[in-house]
mmCIF file with all atom_site columns, C-alpha atoms and ligand atoms in Angstrom:
data_model
loop_
_atom_site.group_PDB
_atom_site.id
_atom_site.type_symbol
_atom_site.label_atom_id
_atom_site.label_alt_id
_atom_site.label_comp_id
_atom_site.label_asym_id
_atom_site.label_entity_id
_atom_site.label_seq_id
_atom_site.pdbx_PDB_ins_code
_atom_site.Cartn_x
_atom_site.Cartn_y
_atom_site.Cartn_z
_atom_site.occupancy
_atom_site.B_iso_or_equiv
_atom_site.pdbx_formal_charge
_atom_site.auth_seq_id
_atom_site.auth_comp_id
_atom_site.auth_asym_id
_atom_site.auth_atom_id
_atom_site.pdbx_PDB_model_num
ATOM   1   C CA  . UNK B 1 1   ? 38.493 -19.132 -5.517  1.00 52.00 ? 1   UNK B CA  1
ATOM   2   C CA  . UNK B 1 2   ? 37.798 -22.129 -3.314  1.00 68.00 ? 2   UNK B CA  1
ATOM   3   C CA  . UNK B 1 3   ? 41.333 -23.136 -3.499  1.00 86.00 ? 3   UNK B CA  1
ATOM   4   C CA  . UNK B 1 4   ? 42.442 -19.729 -1.599  1.00 84.00 ? 4   UNK B CA  1
ATOM   5   C CA  . UNK B 1 5   ? 39.543 -20.053 0.723   1.00 81.00 ? 5   UNK B CA  1
ATOM   6   C CA  . UNK B 1 6   ? 40.830 -23.794 1.671   1.00 83.00 ? 6   UNK B CA  1
ATOM   7   C CA  . UNK B 1 7   ? 44.330 -22.532 2.287   1.00 82.00 ? 7   UNK B CA  1
ATOM   8   C CA  . UNK B 1 8   ? 43.342 -19.698 4.476   1.00 86.00 ? 8   UNK B CA  1
ATOM   9   C CA  . UNK B 1 9   ? 41.445 -22.115 6.215   1.00 83.00 ? 9   UNK B CA  1
ATOM   10  C CA  . UNK B 1 10  ? 44.317 -24.515 6.755   1.00 83.00 ? 10  UNK B CA  1
ATOM   11  C CA  . UNK B 1 11  ? 46.410 -21.602 7.439   1.00 83.00 ? 11  UNK B CA  1
ATOM   12  C CA  . UNK B 1 12  ? 44.192 -20.112 10.151  1.00 85.00 ? 12  UNK B CA  1
ATOM   13  C CA  . UNK B 1 13  ? 41.394 -22.595 10.866  1.00 83.00 ? 13  UNK B CA  1
ATOM   14  C CA  . UNK B 1 14  ? 39.648 -20.725 14.033  1.00 77.00 ? 14  UNK B CA  1
ATOM   15  C CA  . UNK B 1 15  ? 39.445 -17.688 12.305  1.00 79.00 ? 15  UNK B CA  1
ATOM   16  C CA  . UNK B 1 16  ? 38.427 -18.636 9.024   1.00 78.00 ? 16  UNK B CA  1
ATOM   17  C CA  . UNK B 1 17  ? 36.073 -21.450 10.556  1.00 74.00 ? 17  UNK B CA  1
ATOM   18  C CA  . UNK B 1 18  ? 34.718 -22.921 7.184   1.00 79.00 ? 18  UNK B CA  1
ATOM   19  C CA  . UNK B 1 19  ? 36.455 -24.960 4.393   1.00 80.00 ? 19  UNK B CA  1
ATOM   20  C CA  . UNK B 1 20  ? 34.311 -24.239 1.556   1.00 86.00 ? 20  UNK B CA  1
ATOM   21  C CA  . UNK B 1 21  ? 32.645 -20.423 0.870   1.00 92.00 ? 21  UNK B CA  1
ATOM   22  C CA  . UNK B 1 22  ? 28.641 -20.384 1.077   1.00 94.00 ? 22  UNK B CA  1
ATOM   23  C CA  . UNK B 1 23  ? 26.496 -22.205 -1.236  1.00 96.00 ? 23  UNK B CA  1
ATOM   24  C CA  . UNK B 1 24  ? 24.386 -20.395 -3.679  1.00 97.00 ? 24  UNK B CA  1
ATOM   25  C CA  . UNK B 1 25  ? 21.476 -20.985 -2.024  1.00 97.00 ? 25  UNK B CA  1
ATOM   26  C CA  . UNK B 1 26  ? 22.557 -19.442 1.235   1.00 98.00 ? 26  UNK B CA  1
ATOM   27  C CA  . UNK B 1 27  ? 23.918 -16.574 -0.809  1.00 98.00 ? 27  UNK B CA  1
ATOM   28  C CA  . UNK B 1 28  ? 20.396 -16.283 -2.284  1.00 97.00 ? 28  UNK B CA  1
ATOM   29  C CA  . UNK B 1 29  ? 18.539 -16.303 1.149   1.00 97.00 ? 29  UNK B CA  1
ATOM   30  C CA  . UNK B 1 30  ? 20.911 -13.720 2.931   1.00 98.00 ? 30  UNK B CA  1
ATOM   31  C CA  . UNK B 1 31  ? 20.903 -11.162 -0.074  1.00 96.00 ? 31  UNK B CA  1
ATOM   32  C CA  . UNK B 1 32  ? 17.297 -11.153 -0.276  1.00 95.00 ? 32  UNK B CA  1
ATOM   33  C CA  . UNK B 1 33  ? 17.298 -9.708  3.363   1.00 97.00 ? 33  UNK B CA  1
ATOM   34  C CA  . UNK B 1 34  ? 18.561 -6.524  1.996   1.00 98.00 ? 34  UNK B CA  1
ATOM   35  C CA  . UNK B 1 35  ? 16.579 -3.783  0.190   1.00 97.00 ? 35  UNK B CA  1
ATOM   36  C CA  . UNK B 1 36  ? 18.603 -2.204  -2.615  1.00 96.00 ? 36  UNK B CA  1
ATOM   37  C CA  . UNK B 1 37  ? 15.647 -0.122  -3.826  1.00 96.00 ? 37  UNK B CA  1
ATOM   38  C CA  . UNK B 1 38  ? 17.691 3.210   -2.495  1.00 97.00 ? 38  UNK B CA  1
ATOM   39  C CA  . UNK B 1 39  ? 21.163 4.071   -1.820  1.00 98.00 ? 39  UNK B CA  1
ATOM   40  C CA  . UNK B 1 40  ? 22.506 2.378   1.170   1.00 98.00 ? 40  UNK B CA  1
ATOM   41  C CA  . UNK B 1 41  ? 25.602 2.074   3.503   1.00 98.00 ? 41  UNK B CA  1
ATOM   42  C CA  . UNK B 1 42  ? 26.308 -1.708  4.219   1.00 98.00 ? 42  UNK B CA  1
ATOM   43  C CA  . UNK B 1 43  ? 29.082 -3.558  5.910   1.00 98.00 ? 43  UNK B CA  1
ATOM   44  C CA  . UNK B 1 44  ? 30.007 -7.051  5.488   1.00 98.00 ? 44  UNK B CA  1
ATOM   45  C CA  . UNK B 1 45  ? 32.078 -8.806  8.162   1.00 98.00 ? 45  UNK B CA  1
ATOM   46  C CA  . UNK B 1 46  ? 34.231 -11.650 6.865   1.00 97.00 ? 46  UNK B CA  1
ATOM   47  C CA  . UNK B 1 47  ? 33.668 -11.878 3.407   1.00 97.00 ? 47  UNK B CA  1
ATOM   48  C CA  . UNK B 1 48  ? 36.396 -14.460 2.972   1.00 96.00 ? 48  UNK B CA  1
ATOM   49  C CA  . UNK B 1 49  ? 36.908 -14.560 -0.897  1.00 95.00 ? 49  UNK B CA  1
ATOM   50  C CA  . UNK B 1 50  ? 33.541 -12.580 -1.574  1.00 97.00 ? 50  UNK B CA  1
ATOM   51  C CA  . UNK B 1 51  ? 30.929 -15.008 -2.445  1.00 97.00 ? 51  UNK B CA  1
ATOM   52  C CA  . UNK B 1 52  ? 28.263 -12.790 -0.727  1.00 98.00 ? 52  UNK B CA  1
ATOM   53  C CA  . UNK B 1 53  ? 29.725 -9.649  -1.868  1.00 98.00 ? 53  UNK B CA  1
ATOM   54  C CA  . UNK B 1 54  ? 29.807 -10.163 -5.202  1.00 98.00 ? 54  UNK B CA  1
ATOM   55  C CA  . UNK B 1 55  ? 25.750 -11.063 -5.070  1.00 98.00 ? 55  UNK B CA  1
ATOM   56  C CA  . UNK B 1 56  ? 25.629 -7.631  -2.874  1.00 98.00 ? 56  UNK B CA  1
ATOM   57  C CA  . UNK B 1 57  ? 27.584 -5.834  -5.514  1.00 98.00 ? 57  UNK B CA  1
ATOM   58  C CA  . UNK B 1 58  ? 25.380 -7.142  -8.268  1.00 97.00 ? 58  UNK B CA  1
ATOM   59  C CA  . UNK B 1 59  ? 22.133 -5.909  -6.387  1.00 97.00 ? 59  UNK B CA  1
ATOM   60  C CA  . UNK B 1 60  ? 23.170 -2.728  -5.042  1.00 97.00 ? 60  UNK B CA  1
ATOM   61  C CA  . UNK B 1 61  ? 22.085 0.833   -6.100  1.00 98.00 ? 61  UNK B CA  1
ATOM   62  C CA  . UNK B 1 62  ? 24.464 2.836   -7.898  1.00 98.00 ? 62  UNK B CA  1
ATOM   63  C CA  . UNK B 1 63  ? 24.825 5.413   -5.037  1.00 98.00 ? 63  UNK B CA  1
ATOM   64  C CA  . UNK B 1 64  ? 25.451 2.387   -2.324  1.00 98.00 ? 64  UNK B CA  1
ATOM   65  C CA  . UNK B 1 65  ? 28.655 2.022   -0.528  1.00 98.00 ? 65  UNK B CA  1
ATOM   66  C CA  . UNK B 1 66  ? 29.756 -1.173  0.777   1.00 98.00 ? 66  UNK B CA  1
ATOM   67  C CA  . UNK B 1 67  ? 32.296 -1.412  3.489   1.00 98.00 ? 67  UNK B CA  1
ATOM   68  C CA  . UNK B 1 68  ? 34.292 -4.923  3.850   1.00 98.00 ? 68  UNK B CA  1
ATOM   69  C CA  . UNK B 1 69  ? 36.034 -6.094  7.127   1.00 98.00 ? 69  UNK B CA  1
ATOM   70  C CA  . UNK B 1 70  ? 38.357 -9.147  6.586   1.00 98.00 ? 70  UNK B CA  1
ATOM   71  C CA  . UNK B 1 71  ? 40.794 -10.023 9.032   1.00 97.00 ? 71  UNK B CA  1
ATOM   72  C CA  . UNK B 1 72  ? 42.742 -12.302 6.631   1.00 96.00 ? 72  UNK B CA  1
ATOM   73  C CA  . UNK B 1 73  ? 45.397 -10.296 4.699   1.00 97.00 ? 73  UNK B CA  1
ATOM   74  C CA  . UNK B 1 74  ? 45.546 -12.495 1.555   1.00 96.00 ? 74  UNK B CA  1
ATOM   75  C CA  . UNK B 1 75  ? 41.476 -12.731 1.366   1.00 96.00 ? 75  UNK B CA  1
ATOM   76  C CA  . UNK B 1 76  ? 41.743 -9.098  1.444   1.00 98.00 ? 76  UNK B CA  1
ATOM   77  C CA  . UNK B 1 77  ? 44.041 -8.518  -1.477  1.00 97.00 ? 77  UNK B CA  1
ATOM   78  C CA  . UNK B 1 78  ? 41.730 -11.265 -3.445  1.00 97.00 ? 78  UNK B CA  1
ATOM   79  C CA  . UNK B 1 79  ? 39.025 -8.819  -2.596  1.00 98.00 ? 79  UNK B CA  1
ATOM   80  C CA  . UNK B 1 80  ? 40.923 -5.482  -3.608  1.00 98.00 ? 80  UNK B CA  1
ATOM   81  C CA  . UNK B 1 81  ? 41.621 -7.230  -7.023  1.00 97.00 ? 81  UNK B CA  1
ATOM   82  C CA  . UNK B 1 82  ? 38.100 -8.154  -7.552  1.00 97.00 ? 82  UNK B CA  1
ATOM   83  C CA  . UNK B 1 83  ? 36.432 -4.734  -6.992  1.00 98.00 ? 83  UNK B CA  1
ATOM   84  C CA  . UNK B 1 84  ? 39.329 -2.490  -8.061  1.00 97.00 ? 84  UNK B CA  1
ATOM   85  C CA  . UNK B 1 85  ? 37.279 -0.918  -10.436 1.00 97.00 ? 85  UNK B CA  1
ATOM   86  C CA  . UNK B 1 86  ? 34.125 -0.311  -8.199  1.00 98.00 ? 86  UNK B CA  1
ATOM   87  C CA  . UNK B 1 87  ? 34.626 2.892   -6.460  1.00 97.00 ? 87  UNK B CA  1
ATOM   88  C CA  . UNK B 1 88  ? 31.656 2.092   -4.142  1.00 98.00 ? 88  UNK B CA  1
ATOM   89  C CA  . UNK B 1 89  ? 33.441 -0.850  -2.346  1.00 98.00 ? 89  UNK B CA  1
ATOM   90  C CA  . UNK B 1 90  ? 36.233 -0.376  0.050   1.00 98.00 ? 90  UNK B CA  1
ATOM   91  C CA  . UNK B 1 91  ? 38.355 -3.281  1.441   1.00 98.00 ? 91  UNK B CA  1
ATOM   92  C CA  . UNK B 1 92  ? 39.526 -2.847  5.417   1.00 98.00 ? 92  UNK B CA  1
ATOM   93  C CA  . UNK B 1 93  ? 41.859 -5.623  6.584   1.00 98.00 ? 93  UNK B CA  1
ATOM   94  C CA  . UNK B 1 94  ? 41.063 -5.104  9.991   1.00 98.00 ? 94  UNK B CA  1
ATOM   95  C CA  . UNK B 1 95  ? 38.552 -6.399  12.924  1.00 98.00 ? 95  UNK B CA  1
ATOM   96  C CA  . UNK B 1 96  ? 34.740 -5.532  12.177  1.00 98.00 ? 96  UNK B CA  1
ATOM   97  C CA  . UNK B 1 97  ? 34.373 -4.250  15.666  1.00 98.00 ? 97  UNK B CA  1
ATOM   98  C CA  . UNK B 1 98  ? 36.179 -0.921  14.225  1.00 98.00 ? 98  UNK B CA  1
ATOM   99  C CA  . UNK B 1 99  ? 33.198 -0.449  12.015  1.00 98.00 ? 99  UNK B CA  1
ATOM   100 C CA  . UNK B 1 100 ? 32.011 2.791   13.834  1.00 98.00 ? 100 UNK B CA  1
ATOM   101 C CA  . UNK B 1 101 ? 35.555 4.249   13.448  1.00 97.00 ? 101 UNK B CA  1
ATOM   102 C CA  . UNK B 1 102 ? 35.705 3.633   9.647   1.00 98.00 ? 102 UNK B CA  1
ATOM   103 C CA  . UNK B 1 103 ? 32.293 4.932   9.146   1.00 98.00 ? 103 UNK B CA  1
ATOM   104 C CA  . UNK B 1 104 ? 33.499 8.084   11.051  1.00 98.00 ? 104 UNK B CA  1
ATOM   105 C CA  . UNK B 1 105 ? 36.781 8.440   8.846   1.00 97.00 ? 105 UNK B CA  1
ATOM   106 C CA  . UNK B 1 106 ? 34.650 8.282   5.828   1.00 97.00 ? 106 UNK B CA  1
ATOM   107 C CA  . UNK B 1 107 ? 32.387 10.941  7.215   1.00 97.00 ? 107 UNK B CA  1
ATOM   108 C CA  . UNK B 1 108 ? 29.177 8.615   7.721   1.00 97.00 ? 108 UNK B CA  1
ATOM   109 C CA  . UNK B 1 109 ? 27.024 8.484   10.790  1.00 95.00 ? 109 UNK B CA  1
ATOM   110 C CA  . UNK B 1 110 ? 25.699 5.080   10.433  1.00 97.00 ? 110 UNK B CA  1
ATOM   111 C CA  . UNK B 1 111 ? 24.699 2.353   8.014   1.00 97.00 ? 111 UNK B CA  1
ATOM   112 C CA  . UNK B 1 112 ? 21.770 0.565   6.809   1.00 98.00 ? 112 UNK B CA  1
ATOM   113 C CA  . UNK B 1 113 ? 22.671 -3.078  6.762   1.00 98.00 ? 113 UNK B CA  1
ATOM   114 C CA  . UNK B 1 114 ? 25.551 -5.241  8.097   1.00 98.00 ? 114 UNK B CA  1
ATOM   115 C CA  . UNK B 1 115 ? 25.735 -8.629  6.911   1.00 98.00 ? 115 UNK B CA  1
ATOM   116 C CA  . UNK B 1 116 ? 27.855 -10.872 8.683   1.00 98.00 ? 116 UNK B CA  1
ATOM   117 C CA  . UNK B 1 117 ? 29.897 -14.556 7.909   1.00 96.00 ? 117 UNK B CA  1
ATOM   118 C CA  . UNK B 1 118 ? 32.122 -14.354 11.190  1.00 96.00 ? 118 UNK B CA  1
ATOM   119 C CA  . UNK B 1 119 ? 32.287 -17.358 13.494  1.00 94.00 ? 119 UNK B CA  1
ATOM   120 C CA  . UNK B 1 120 ? 30.651 -15.807 16.465  1.00 94.00 ? 120 UNK B CA  1
ATOM   121 C CA  . UNK B 1 121 ? 30.065 -19.069 18.357  1.00 90.00 ? 121 UNK B CA  1
ATOM   122 C CA  . UNK B 1 122 ? 33.794 -19.348 18.772  1.00 90.00 ? 122 UNK B CA  1
ATOM   123 C CA  . UNK B 1 123 ? 34.804 -15.701 19.805  1.00 94.00 ? 123 UNK B CA  1
ATOM   124 C CA  . UNK B 1 124 ? 35.400 -15.116 23.139  1.00 94.00 ? 124 UNK B CA  1
ATOM   125 C CA  . UNK B 1 125 ? 32.715 -13.505 25.130  1.00 93.00 ? 125 UNK B CA  1
ATOM   126 C CA  . UNK B 1 126 ? 34.023 -9.856  25.326  1.00 95.00 ? 126 UNK B CA  1
ATOM   127 C CA  . UNK B 1 127 ? 34.782 -9.789  21.698  1.00 97.00 ? 127 UNK B CA  1
ATOM   128 C CA  . UNK B 1 128 ? 31.477 -10.901 20.879  1.00 96.00 ? 128 UNK B CA  1
ATOM   129 C CA  . UNK B 1 129 ? 30.035 -8.244  23.022  1.00 96.00 ? 129 UNK B CA  1
ATOM   130 C CA  . UNK B 1 130 ? 32.279 -5.558  21.488  1.00 98.00 ? 130 UNK B CA  1
ATOM   131 C CA  . UNK B 1 131 ? 31.295 -6.493  18.005  1.00 98.00 ? 131 UNK B CA  1
ATOM   132 C CA  . UNK B 1 132 ? 27.662 -6.601  18.649  1.00 97.00 ? 132 UNK B CA  1
ATOM   133 C CA  . UNK B 1 133 ? 27.789 -3.767  20.536  1.00 97.00 ? 133 UNK B CA  1
ATOM   134 C CA  . UNK B 1 134 ? 29.143 -1.823  18.013  1.00 98.00 ? 134 UNK B CA  1
ATOM   135 C CA  . UNK B 1 135 ? 26.982 -3.019  15.188  1.00 98.00 ? 135 UNK B CA  1
ATOM   136 C CA  . UNK B 1 136 ? 23.953 -2.027  17.128  1.00 97.00 ? 136 UNK B CA  1
ATOM   137 C CA  . UNK B 1 137 ? 25.360 1.552   17.410  1.00 97.00 ? 137 UNK B CA  1
ATOM   138 C CA  . UNK B 1 138 ? 26.330 1.739   13.931  1.00 98.00 ? 138 UNK B CA  1
ATOM   139 C CA  . UNK B 1 139 ? 23.071 0.869   12.521  1.00 98.00 ? 139 UNK B CA  1
ATOM   140 C CA  . UNK B 1 140 ? 20.382 3.674   11.284  1.00 96.00 ? 140 UNK B CA  1
ATOM   141 C CA  . UNK B 1 141 ? 18.095 3.932   14.059  1.00 93.00 ? 141 UNK B CA  1
ATOM   142 C CA  . UNK B 1 142 ? 15.242 3.394   11.062  1.00 93.00 ? 142 UNK B CA  1
ATOM   143 C CA  . UNK B 1 143 ? 13.070 0.262   10.731  1.00 93.00 ? 143 UNK B CA  1
ATOM   144 C CA  . UNK B 1 144 ? 14.726 -1.063  7.818   1.00 95.00 ? 144 UNK B CA  1
ATOM   145 C CA  . UNK B 1 145 ? 18.146 -1.004  9.367   1.00 97.00 ? 145 UNK B CA  1
ATOM   146 C CA  . UNK B 1 146 ? 19.413 -4.574  10.314  1.00 98.00 ? 146 UNK B CA  1
ATOM   147 C CA  . UNK B 1 147 ? 22.065 -7.274  11.169  1.00 98.00 ? 147 UNK B CA  1
ATOM   148 C CA  . UNK B 1 148 ? 21.954 -9.881  8.772   1.00 98.00 ? 148 UNK B CA  1
ATOM   149 C CA  . UNK B 1 149 ? 23.990 -13.222 10.279  1.00 98.00 ? 149 UNK B CA  1
ATOM   150 C CA  . UNK B 1 150 ? 24.554 -16.540 8.936   1.00 97.00 ? 150 UNK B CA  1
ATOM   151 C CA  . UNK B 1 151 ? 25.556 -19.066 11.377  1.00 95.00 ? 151 UNK B CA  1
ATOM   152 C CA  . UNK B 1 152 ? 25.901 -22.718 12.044  1.00 93.00 ? 152 UNK B CA  1
ATOM   153 C CA  . UNK B 1 153 ? 24.049 -22.104 15.567  1.00 93.00 ? 153 UNK B CA  1
ATOM   154 C CA  . UNK B 1 154 ? 21.429 -19.506 16.221  1.00 94.00 ? 154 UNK B CA  1
ATOM   155 C CA  . UNK B 1 155 ? 23.301 -18.821 19.697  1.00 93.00 ? 155 UNK B CA  1
ATOM   156 C CA  . UNK B 1 156 ? 23.399 -14.962 19.046  1.00 93.00 ? 156 UNK B CA  1
ATOM   157 C CA  . UNK B 1 157 ? 19.302 -15.012 19.267  1.00 94.00 ? 157 UNK B CA  1
ATOM   158 C CA  . UNK B 1 158 ? 18.695 -17.988 21.280  1.00 92.00 ? 158 UNK B CA  1
ATOM   159 C CA  . UNK B 1 159 ? 21.274 -17.065 24.100  1.00 91.00 ? 159 UNK B CA  1
ATOM   160 C CA  . UNK B 1 160 ? 20.395 -13.676 24.172  1.00 89.00 ? 160 UNK B CA  1
ATOM   161 C CA  . UNK B 1 161 ? 23.523 -11.996 22.979  1.00 92.00 ? 161 UNK B CA  1
ATOM   162 C CA  . UNK B 1 162 ? 21.383 -9.634  20.676  1.00 93.00 ? 162 UNK B CA  1
ATOM   163 C CA  . UNK B 1 163 ? 18.614 -8.882  23.293  1.00 92.00 ? 163 UNK B CA  1
ATOM   164 C CA  . UNK B 1 164 ? 19.562 -5.375  22.558  1.00 93.00 ? 164 UNK B CA  1
ATOM   165 C CA  . UNK B 1 165 ? 17.963 -5.400  19.085  1.00 95.00 ? 165 UNK B CA  1
ATOM   166 C CA  . UNK B 1 166 ? 14.284 -4.750  18.521  1.00 94.00 ? 166 UNK B CA  1
ATOM   167 C CA  . UNK B 1 167 ? 13.600 -8.082  17.154  1.00 93.00 ? 167 UNK B CA  1
ATOM   168 C CA  . UNK B 1 168 ? 14.591 -11.018 15.041  1.00 95.00 ? 168 UNK B CA  1
ATOM   169 C CA  . UNK B 1 169 ? 13.418 -13.362 12.114  1.00 95.00 ? 169 UNK B CA  1
ATOM   170 C CA  . UNK B 1 170 ? 15.145 -16.700 11.548  1.00 96.00 ? 170 UNK B CA  1
ATOM   171 C CA  . UNK B 1 171 ? 15.202 -18.836 8.927   1.00 96.00 ? 171 UNK B CA  1
ATOM   172 C CA  . UNK B 1 172 ? 16.978 -22.301 8.096   1.00 95.00 ? 172 UNK B CA  1
ATOM   173 C CA  . UNK B 1 173 ? 19.055 -23.216 5.247   1.00 96.00 ? 173 UNK B CA  1
ATOM   174 C CA  . UNK B 1 174 ? 19.898 -26.575 4.801   1.00 95.00 ? 174 UNK B CA  1
ATOM   175 C CA  . UNK B 1 175 ? 21.350 -26.519 1.135   1.00 95.00 ? 175 UNK B CA  1
ATOM   176 C CA  . UNK B 1 176 ? 24.902 -25.672 2.623   1.00 95.00 ? 176 UNK B CA  1
ATOM   177 C CA  . UNK B 1 177 ? 27.931 -27.135 4.156   1.00 92.00 ? 177 UNK B CA  1
ATOM   178 C CA  . UNK B 1 178 ? 27.236 -27.220 6.889   1.00 93.00 ? 178 UNK B CA  1
ATOM   179 C CA  . UNK B 1 179 ? 23.426 -26.132 7.187   1.00 95.00 ? 179 UNK B CA  1
ATOM   180 C CA  . UNK B 1 180 ? 22.908 -22.662 8.650   1.00 95.00 ? 180 UNK B CA  1
ATOM   181 C CA  . UNK B 1 181 ? 20.479 -20.344 10.138  1.00 96.00 ? 181 UNK B CA  1
ATOM   182 C CA  . UNK B 1 182 ? 20.076 -17.023 8.548   1.00 97.00 ? 182 UNK B CA  1
ATOM   183 C CA  . UNK B 1 183 ? 18.881 -14.454 11.149  1.00 97.00 ? 183 UNK B CA  1
ATOM   184 C CA  . UNK B 1 184 ? 17.878 -10.663 10.599  1.00 98.00 ? 184 UNK B CA  1
ATOM   185 C CA  . UNK B 1 185 ? 18.173 -8.628  14.018  1.00 97.00 ? 185 UNK B CA  1
ATOM   186 C CA  . UNK B 1 186 ? 16.427 -5.329  13.503  1.00 97.00 ? 186 UNK B CA  1
ATOM   187 C CA  . UNK B 1 187 ? 17.387 -1.998  15.305  1.00 94.00 ? 187 UNK B CA  1
ATOM   188 C CA  . UNK B 1 188 ? 14.145 -0.554  15.494  1.00 87.00 ? 188 UNK B CA  1
ATOM   189 C CA  . UNK B 1 189 ? 10.737 -1.509  16.029  1.00 78.00 ? 189 UNK B CA  1
ATOM   190 C CA  . UNK B 1 190 ? 7.872  0.820   14.949  1.00 67.00 ? 190 UNK B CA  1
ATOM   191 C CA  . UNK B 1 191 ? 10.594 3.555   14.435  1.00 56.00 ? 191 UNK B CA  1
ATOM   192 C CA  . UNK B 1 192 ? 11.763 3.157   17.945  1.00 64.00 ? 192 UNK B CA  1
ATOM   193 C CA  . UNK B 1 193 ? 14.955 1.805   19.078  1.00 67.00 ? 193 UNK B CA  1
ATOM   194 C CA  . UNK B 1 194 ? 14.223 -1.022  21.761  1.00 61.00 ? 194 UNK B CA  1
ATOM   195 C CA  . UNK B 1 195 ? 17.224 -1.460  24.093  1.00 58.00 ? 195 UNK B CA  1
ATOM   196 C CA  . UNK B 1 196 ? 17.195 -4.807  26.189  1.00 51.00 ? 196 UNK B CA  1
ATOM   197 C CA  . UNK B 1 197 ? 14.727 -7.735  26.814  1.00 47.00 ? 197 UNK B CA  1
ATOM   198 C CA  . UNK B 1 198 ? 12.234 -5.364  28.643  1.00 36.00 ? 198 UNK B CA  1
ATOM   199 C CA  . UNK B 1 199 ? 11.807 -3.113  25.537  1.00 43.00 ? 199 UNK B CA  1
ATOM   200 C CA  . UNK B 1 200 ? 13.060 0.115   26.713  1.00 43.00 ? 200 UNK B CA  1
ATOM   201 C CA  . UNK B 1 201 ? 12.369 2.593   24.156  1.00 45.00 ? 201 UNK B CA  1
ATOM   202 C CA  . UNK B 1 202 ? 14.488 5.245   23.167  1.00 41.00 ? 202 UNK B CA  1
ATOM   203 C CA  . UNK B 1 203 ? 14.858 7.577   19.690  1.00 38.00 ? 203 UNK B CA  1
ATOM   204 C CA  . UNK B 1 204 ? 18.212 7.456   19.328  1.00 37.00 ? 204 UNK B CA  1
ATOM   205 C CA  . UNK B 1 205 ? 21.379 5.029   19.084  1.00 36.00 ? 205 UNK B CA  1
ATOM   206 C CA  . UNK B 1 206 ? 21.465 3.601   21.980  1.00 34.00 ? 206 UNK B CA  1
ATOM   207 C CA  . UNK B 1 207 ? 23.241 0.075   22.687  1.00 33.00 ? 207 UNK B CA  1
ATOM   208 C CA  . UNK B 1 208 ? 23.396 -2.167  25.610  1.00 29.00 ? 208 UNK B CA  1
HETATM 209 C C1  . SAM O 2 .   ? 33.322 -18.642 7.774   1.00 86.17 ? 301 SAM O C1  1
HETATM 210 S S1  . SAM O 2 .   ? 34.234 -17.327 6.858   1.00 86.17 ? 301 SAM O S1  1
HETATM 211 C C2  . SAM O 2 .   ? 32.995 -17.095 5.805   1.00 86.17 ? 301 SAM O C2  1
HETATM 212 C C3  . SAM O 2 .   ? 33.325 -16.523 4.568   1.00 86.17 ? 301 SAM O C3  1
HETATM 213 C C4  . SAM O 2 .   ? 32.452 -16.236 3.506   1.00 86.17 ? 301 SAM O C4  1
HETATM 214 N N1  . SAM O 2 .   ? 31.427 -14.960 3.836   1.00 86.17 ? 301 SAM O N1  1
HETATM 215 C C5  . SAM O 2 .   ? 31.508 -17.294 2.823   1.00 86.17 ? 301 SAM O C5  1
HETATM 216 O O1  . SAM O 2 .   ? 30.524 -17.134 3.405   1.00 86.17 ? 301 SAM O O1  1
HETATM 217 O O2  . SAM O 2 .   ? 31.913 -18.163 2.532   1.00 86.17 ? 301 SAM O O2  1
HETATM 218 C C6  . SAM O 2 .   ? 34.778 -16.284 7.874   1.00 86.17 ? 301 SAM O C6  1
HETATM 219 C C7  . SAM O 2 .   ? 35.457 -14.973 7.416   1.00 86.17 ? 301 SAM O C7  1
HETATM 220 O O3  . SAM O 2 .   ? 35.334 -14.117 8.473   1.00 86.17 ? 301 SAM O O3  1
HETATM 221 C C8  . SAM O 2 .   ? 37.040 -13.390 8.744   1.00 86.17 ? 301 SAM O C8  1
HETATM 222 N N2  . SAM O 2 .   ? 36.671 -13.422 10.030  1.00 86.17 ? 301 SAM O N2  1
HETATM 223 C C9  . SAM O 2 .   ? 36.858 -13.853 11.405  1.00 86.17 ? 301 SAM O C9  1
HETATM 224 N N3  . SAM O 2 .   ? 36.778 -12.927 12.559  1.00 86.17 ? 301 SAM O N3  1
HETATM 225 C C10 . SAM O 2 .   ? 36.818 -11.731 11.862  1.00 86.17 ? 301 SAM O C10 1
HETATM 226 C C11 . SAM O 2 .   ? 36.458 -10.377 12.543  1.00 86.17 ? 301 SAM O C11 1
HETATM 227 N N4  . SAM O 2 .   ? 36.500 -10.091 14.087  1.00 86.17 ? 301 SAM O N4  1
HETATM 228 N N5  . SAM O 2 .   ? 36.753 -9.235  11.636  1.00 86.17 ? 301 SAM O N5  1
HETATM 229 C C12 . SAM O 2 .   ? 37.012 -9.576  10.362  1.00 86.17 ? 301 SAM O C12 1
HETATM 230 N N6  . SAM O 2 .   ? 36.857 -10.719 9.848   1.00 86.17 ? 301 SAM O N6  1
HETATM 231 C C13 . SAM O 2 .   ? 36.650 -11.827 10.457  1.00 86.17 ? 301 SAM O C13 1
HETATM 232 C C14 . SAM O 2 .   ? 37.655 -14.956 8.452   1.00 86.17 ? 301 SAM O C14 1
HETATM 233 O O4  . SAM O 2 .   ? 38.841 -14.268 8.223   1.00 86.17 ? 301 SAM O O4  1
HETATM 234 C C15 . SAM O 2 .   ? 36.973 -15.521 7.371   1.00 86.17 ? 301 SAM O C15 1
HETATM 235 O O5  . SAM O 2 .   ? 37.276 -14.826 5.759   1.00 86.17 ? 301 SAM O O5  1
#
């Protein structure tokens, strides 16, 4: 599986942005950010060859749904083969910015979690903003709902790109090549959605 990942990196280095899949330790740290005690709607951005996906699938509730968004067509074929017998999983060979559209097509209003491995730090500002706005809008306005990212830099948090989320928690995972920050952005604080740095409160789905 790593060979396919390396091949896809060599074919499109700026999109795939990593030569090896995430380590077991990083996968463990990311997966423990999700509460699987009930049915959840989960989206994963940039699953690659599926290392985080397999762990989410292993842990998730029988009635949960997992929507995978992967731009690379060859990786999508590989993902489809892996999860063909699991009706909870759907593979979407498209830009993750289209999450709200895919949720609507499936008759779903929101999701509980979005897990992302896409290389935000090398995305253009407008694309970054589109993905982050749509992600915020797609999450349930409930305290558990969250956007979980693993990134080499913590710029989404430190440079204010995710200030429309209510609050965030970060940890550092050095047992990975390269070491990564794992950050969990919550949509809601105490049951209220908070938009912007000044904490303007709404009770709905507002994104910045
Ligand atoms: C660094 S790899 C991460 C792969 C895997 N999740 C892991 O942890 O090993 C980033 C993946 O995101 C995908 N990707 C990049 N931009 C994307 C976008 N806008 N929408 C969906 N997938 C994207 C790439 O094709 C690549 O497979």
